[in-house]
PDB file of C-alpha atoms in Angstrom:
ATOM      1  CA  MET D   1     109.233  91.793 161.992  1.00 54.00           C
ATOM      2  CA  GLN D   2     108.355  93.561 165.222  1.00 57.00           C
ATOM      3  CA  LYS D   3     104.841  94.922 165.655  1.00 58.00           C
ATOM      4  CA  THR D   4     104.597  98.628 166.305  1.00 57.00           C
ATOM      5  CA  ASN D   5     102.368  99.664 169.167  1.00 61.00           C
ATOM      6  CA  VAL D   6      99.623 101.920 167.902  1.00 61.00           C
ATOM      7  CA  HIS D   7      98.629 104.622 170.346  1.00 65.00           C
ATOM      8  CA  LEU D   8      95.205 105.988 169.615  1.00 64.00           C
ATOM      9  CA  ASN D   9      93.659 108.893 171.375  1.00 84.00           C
ATOM     10  CA  PRO D  10      91.921 107.147 174.326  1.00 85.00           C
ATOM     11  CA  PHE D  11      88.569 108.789 173.510  1.00 84.00           C
ATOM     12  CA  ILE D  12      88.716 107.667 169.862  1.00 85.00           C
ATOM     13  CA  GLU D  13      89.801 104.195 170.953  1.00 86.00           C
ATOM     14  CA  LYS D  14      86.775 103.882 173.249  1.00 88.00           C
ATOM     15  CA  ILE D  15      84.436 105.040 170.488  1.00 89.00           C
ATOM     16  CA  SER D  16      85.865 102.323 168.264  1.00 90.00           C
ATOM     17  CA  TYR D  17      84.963  99.750 170.960  1.00 92.00           C
ATOM     18  CA  ILE D  18      81.354 100.936 170.895  1.00 92.00           C
ATOM     19  CA  THR D  19      81.296 100.820 167.101  1.00 92.00           C
ATOM     20  CA  ARG D  20      82.662  97.273 167.139  1.00 94.00           C
ATOM     21  CA  ALA D  21      80.090  96.191 169.741  1.00 95.00           C
ATOM     22  CA  TYR D  22      77.384  97.644 167.472  1.00 95.00           C
ATOM     23  CA  GLU D  23      78.740  95.631 164.525  1.00 94.00           C
ATOM     24  CA  LEU D  24      78.875  92.449 166.622  1.00 95.00           C
ATOM     25  CA  CYS D  25      75.300  92.893 167.875  1.00 96.00           C
ATOM     26  CA  SER D  26      74.169  93.477 164.280  1.00 96.00           C
ATOM     27  CA  ALA D  27      76.077  90.506 162.850  1.00 96.00           C
ATOM     28  CA  GLU D  28      73.532  87.845 163.826  1.00 95.00           C
ATOM     29  CA  PRO D  29      70.467  89.638 162.394  1.00 96.00           C
ATOM     30  CA  CYS D  30      72.447  90.508 159.263  1.00 97.00           C
ATOM     31  CA  LYS D  31      73.298  86.839 158.805  1.00 97.00           C
ATOM     32  CA  THR D  32      69.838  85.530 159.752  1.00 95.00           C
ATOM     33  CA  LEU D  33      67.995  88.044 157.582  1.00 96.00           C
ATOM     34  CA  ASN D  34      70.554  87.981 154.734  1.00 96.00           C
ATOM     35  CA  LEU D  35      71.157  91.736 154.978  1.00 97.00           C
ATOM     36  CA  SER D  36      74.222  93.922 154.770  1.00 96.00           C
ATOM     37  CA  GLN D  37      74.873  96.280 157.681  1.00 95.00           C
ATOM     38  CA  THR D  38      73.694  99.235 155.587  1.00 95.00           C
ATOM     39  CA  GLU D  39      70.512  97.403 154.556  1.00 97.00           C
ATOM     40  CA  LEU D  40      69.803  96.631 158.203  1.00 97.00           C
ATOM     41  CA  ASP D  41      70.486 100.263 159.185  1.00 95.00           C
ATOM     42  CA  ILE D  42      68.140 101.622 156.515  1.00 96.00           C
ATOM     43  CA  ILE D  43      65.322  99.246 157.460  1.00 97.00           C
ATOM     44  CA  ALA D  44      65.761 100.195 161.128  1.00 96.00           C
ATOM     45  CA  PHE D  45      65.835 103.903 160.288  1.00 96.00           C
ATOM     46  CA  LEU D  46      62.631 103.736 158.250  1.00 97.00           C
ATOM     47  CA  ALA D  47      60.867 101.609 160.877  1.00 96.00           C
ATOM     48  CA  ASN D  48      61.876 103.790 163.809  1.00 95.00           C
ATOM     49  CA  ASN D  49      61.500 107.257 162.241  1.00 95.00           C
ATOM     50  CA  PRO D  50      58.006 107.666 160.820  1.00 92.00           C
ATOM     51  CA  GLY D  51      57.786 110.645 158.491  1.00 90.00           C
ATOM     52  CA  SER D  52      61.503 110.530 157.654  1.00 94.00           C
ATOM     53  CA  ASP D  53      61.201 108.270 154.663  1.00 95.00           C
ATOM     54  CA  THR D  54      63.356 109.584 151.835  1.00 94.00           C
ATOM     55  CA  ALA D  55      66.940 108.903 150.798  1.00 93.00           C
ATOM     56  CA  GLY D  56      67.668 112.513 151.752  1.00 91.00           C
ATOM     57  CA  ASP D  57      66.343 111.913 155.262  1.00 94.00           C
ATOM     58  CA  ILE D  58      68.577 108.861 155.634  1.00 95.00           C
ATOM     59  CA  ALA D  59      71.608 110.803 154.380  1.00 91.00           C
ATOM     60  CA  THR D  60      70.855 113.718 156.710  1.00 87.00           C
ATOM     61  CA  TYR D  61      70.283 111.775 159.898  1.00 88.00           C
ATOM     62  CA  ARG D  62      72.445 108.674 159.444  1.00 89.00           C
ATOM     63  CA  TYR D  63      75.372 110.247 157.554  1.00 85.00           C
ATOM     64  CA  ILE D  64      75.382 107.464 154.990  1.00 89.00           C
ATOM     65  CA  SER D  65      76.637 108.588 151.575  1.00 89.00           C
ATOM     66  CA  LYS D  66      73.991 109.195 148.921  1.00 89.00           C
ATOM     67  CA  ALA D  67      75.756 106.730 146.601  1.00 92.00           C
ATOM     68  CA  SER D  68      75.627 104.004 149.257  1.00 94.00           C
ATOM     69  CA  ILE D  69      71.979 104.787 150.013  1.00 94.00           C
ATOM     70  CA  SER D  70      71.093 104.583 146.325  1.00 93.00           C
ATOM     71  CA  LEU D  71      72.775 101.193 145.889  1.00 96.00           C
ATOM     72  CA  THR D  72      71.288  99.863 149.122  1.00 96.00           C
ATOM     73  CA  VAL D  73      67.767 101.088 148.342  1.00 96.00           C
ATOM     74  CA  ASP D  74      67.980  99.410 144.923  1.00 96.00           C
ATOM     75  CA  SER D  75      69.067  96.188 146.629  1.00 97.00           C
ATOM     76  CA  LEU D  76      66.226  96.396 149.172  1.00 97.00           C
ATOM     77  CA  ILE D  77      63.701  96.998 146.384  1.00 97.00           C
ATOM     78  CA  GLN D  78      65.046  93.964 144.489  1.00 97.00           C
ATOM     79  CA  LYS D  79      64.728  91.892 147.682  1.00 97.00           C
ATOM     80  CA  LYS D  80      61.114  93.133 147.945  1.00 97.00           C
ATOM     81  CA  LEU D  81      61.804  94.777 151.295  1.00 98.00           C
ATOM     82  CA  LEU D  82      61.132  98.357 150.160  1.00 97.00           C
ATOM     83  CA  THR D  83      58.832 100.147 147.790  1.00 97.00           C
ATOM     84  CA  ALA D  84      59.576 103.558 146.304  1.00 95.00           C
ATOM     85  CA  ILE D  85      56.580 105.850 145.924  1.00 93.00           C
ATOM     86  CA  PRO D  86      56.849 109.265 144.217  1.00 92.00           C
ATOM     87  CA  ASP D  87      55.523 112.186 146.264  1.00 86.00           C
ATOM     88  CA  SER D  88      52.136 113.367 145.042  1.00 88.00           C
ATOM     89  CA  ASP D  89      53.263 117.021 145.100  1.00 88.00           C
ATOM     90  CA  ASP D  90      56.863 116.608 143.906  1.00 84.00           C
ATOM     91  CA  ARG D  91      57.533 113.623 141.638  1.00 81.00           C
ATOM     92  CA  ARG D  92      61.309 114.022 142.220  1.00 84.00           C
ATOM     93  CA  ARG D  93      60.827 113.272 145.914  1.00 87.00           C
ATOM     94  CA  ILE D  94      60.585 109.524 146.517  1.00 92.00           C
ATOM     95  CA  HIS D  95      59.122 108.050 149.706  1.00 94.00           C
ATOM     96  CA  LEU D  96      60.528 104.719 150.845  1.00 96.00           C
ATOM     97  CA  THR D  97      58.113 102.313 152.480  1.00 96.00           C
ATOM     98  CA  LEU D  98      58.891  99.027 154.169  1.00 97.00           C
ATOM     99  CA  THR D  99      57.040  96.029 152.795  1.00 97.00           C
ATOM    100  CA  LYS D 100      55.347  93.520 155.090  1.00 97.00           C
ATOM    101  CA  LYS D 101      58.361  91.259 154.589  1.00 96.00           C
ATOM    102  CA  ALA D 102      60.695  93.980 155.921  1.00 96.00           C
ATOM    103  CA  ALA D 103      58.310  94.992 158.702  1.00 94.00           C
ATOM    104  CA  ALA D 104      58.493  91.412 159.981  1.00 94.00           C
ATOM    105  CA  MET D 105      62.270  91.852 160.366  1.00 96.00           C
ATOM    106  CA  VAL D 106      62.063  94.963 162.530  1.00 96.00           C
ATOM    107  CA  THR D 107      61.581  93.109 165.828  1.00 96.00           C
ATOM    108  CA  ILE D 108      64.740  91.070 165.223  1.00 96.00           C
ATOM    109  CA  ILE D 109      66.666  94.221 164.319  1.00 96.00           C
ATOM    110  CA  ASN D 110      65.380  96.165 167.320  1.00 96.00           C
ATOM    111  CA  ASP D 111      66.151  93.223 169.616  1.00 96.00           C
ATOM    112  CA  SER D 112      69.790  93.373 168.469  1.00 96.00           C
ATOM    113  CA  ARG D 113      69.867  97.054 169.319  1.00 95.00           C
ATOM    114  CA  GLU D 114      68.381  96.368 172.731  1.00 96.00           C
ATOM    115  CA  LYS D 115      71.125  93.775 173.266  1.00 96.00           C
ATOM    116  CA  LEU D 116      73.684  96.475 172.471  1.00 96.00           C
ATOM    117  CA  ARG D 117      72.098  98.799 175.048  1.00 95.00           C
ATOM    118  CA  GLU D 118      72.249  96.002 177.636  1.00 96.00           C
ATOM    119  CA  VAL D 119      75.923  95.386 176.869  1.00 96.00           C
ATOM    120  CA  LEU D 120      76.852  99.064 176.987  1.00 95.00           C
ATOM    121  CA  PHE D 121      74.951  99.881 180.181  1.00 96.00           C
ATOM    122  CA  GLU D 122      75.863  96.782 182.174  1.00 97.00           C
ATOM    123  CA  GLY D 123      76.814  97.807 185.709  1.00 97.00           C
ATOM    124  CA  PHE D 124      75.360 101.325 185.441  1.00 96.00           C
ATOM    125  CA  THR D 125      73.042 102.602 188.136  1.00 97.00           C
ATOM    126  CA  PRO D 126      69.953 104.392 186.794  1.00 96.00           C
ATOM    127  CA  GLN D 127      71.511 107.722 187.839  1.00 97.00           C
ATOM    128  CA  GLU D 128      74.810 106.922 186.088  1.00 97.00           C
ATOM    129  CA  LYS D 129      72.946 105.926 182.936  1.00 95.00           C
ATOM    130  CA  GLU D 130      70.893 109.145 182.993  1.00 96.00           C
ATOM    131  CA  SER D 131      73.984 111.279 183.568  1.00 97.00           C
ATOM    132  CA  PHE D 132      75.906 109.504 180.834  1.00 94.00           C
ATOM    133  CA  LEU D 133      73.047 109.880 178.335  1.00 94.00           C
ATOM    134  CA  LYS D 134      72.769 113.612 179.090  1.00 97.00           C
ATOM    135  CA  GLY D 135      76.484 113.950 178.356  1.00 95.00           C
ATOM    136  CA  VAL D 136      76.263 111.907 175.157  1.00 92.00           C
ATOM    137  CA  PHE D 137      73.310 113.950 173.912  1.00 95.00           C
ATOM    138  CA  LEU D 138      75.273 117.151 174.546  1.00 96.00           C
ATOM    139  CA  ILE D 139      78.320 115.726 172.741  1.00 93.00           C
ATOM    140  CA  ALA D 140      76.122 114.607 169.842  1.00 91.00           C
ATOM    141  CA  GLU D 141      74.468 118.020 169.592  1.00 93.00           C
ATOM    142  CA  ASN D 142      77.887 119.708 169.569  1.00 95.00           C
ATOM    143  CA  ALA D 143      79.010 117.323 166.814  1.00 91.00           C
ATOM    144  CA  HIS D 144      75.814 117.966 164.843  1.00 87.00           C
ATOM    145  CA  GLN D 145      76.294 121.742 165.053  1.00 92.00           C
ATOM    146  CA  PHE D 146      79.922 121.356 163.948  1.00 94.00           C
ATOM    147  CA  ILE D 147      78.875 119.199 160.967  1.00 88.00           C
ATOM    148  CA  ASN D 148      76.196 121.717 159.952  1.00 87.00           C
ATOM    149  CA  GLN D 149      78.706 124.559 160.222  1.00 91.00           C
ATOM    150  CA  LYS D 150      81.253 122.705 158.061  1.00 89.00           C
ATOM    151  CA  ASN D 151      78.569 121.756 155.529  1.00 84.00           C
ATOM    152  CA  SER D 152      77.432 125.378 155.234  1.00 87.00           C
ATOM    153  CA  GLU D 153      81.036 126.457 154.573  1.00 88.00           C
ATOM    154  CA  GLU D 154      81.325 124.102 151.588  1.00 79.00           C
TER     155      GLU D 154
END
């Protein structure tokens, strides 16, 4: 059987390389810390975004499905990495707090993300990096506006 050559849009193909590099840089801390990728992502989100500490915040900013967040939060609570604290003003709103055990993992997680940055920006001059980041932020903002528009149409 002959393999068919798959021709992806070059832009999409390059994004998939970045995604795969992210997964590879996360693989070691996931293995070392006995975490799934989503567990690692939620711990990192909560550690690096003070004040954004609800499942809704995670869904809004990380675009992880609410079902996946719910299952992952339950798993992290069982592993004693998260606590869930009802809001004092609205008992339906639950704040997620990292335990000391999870907080100890944050350095390892952030180091893996720094490794990814090093890999991605290897060979860039400071000016090239700055220019690239400006472009990425503009692309991301355009994508965010598009997502919000589509969500408001639903």
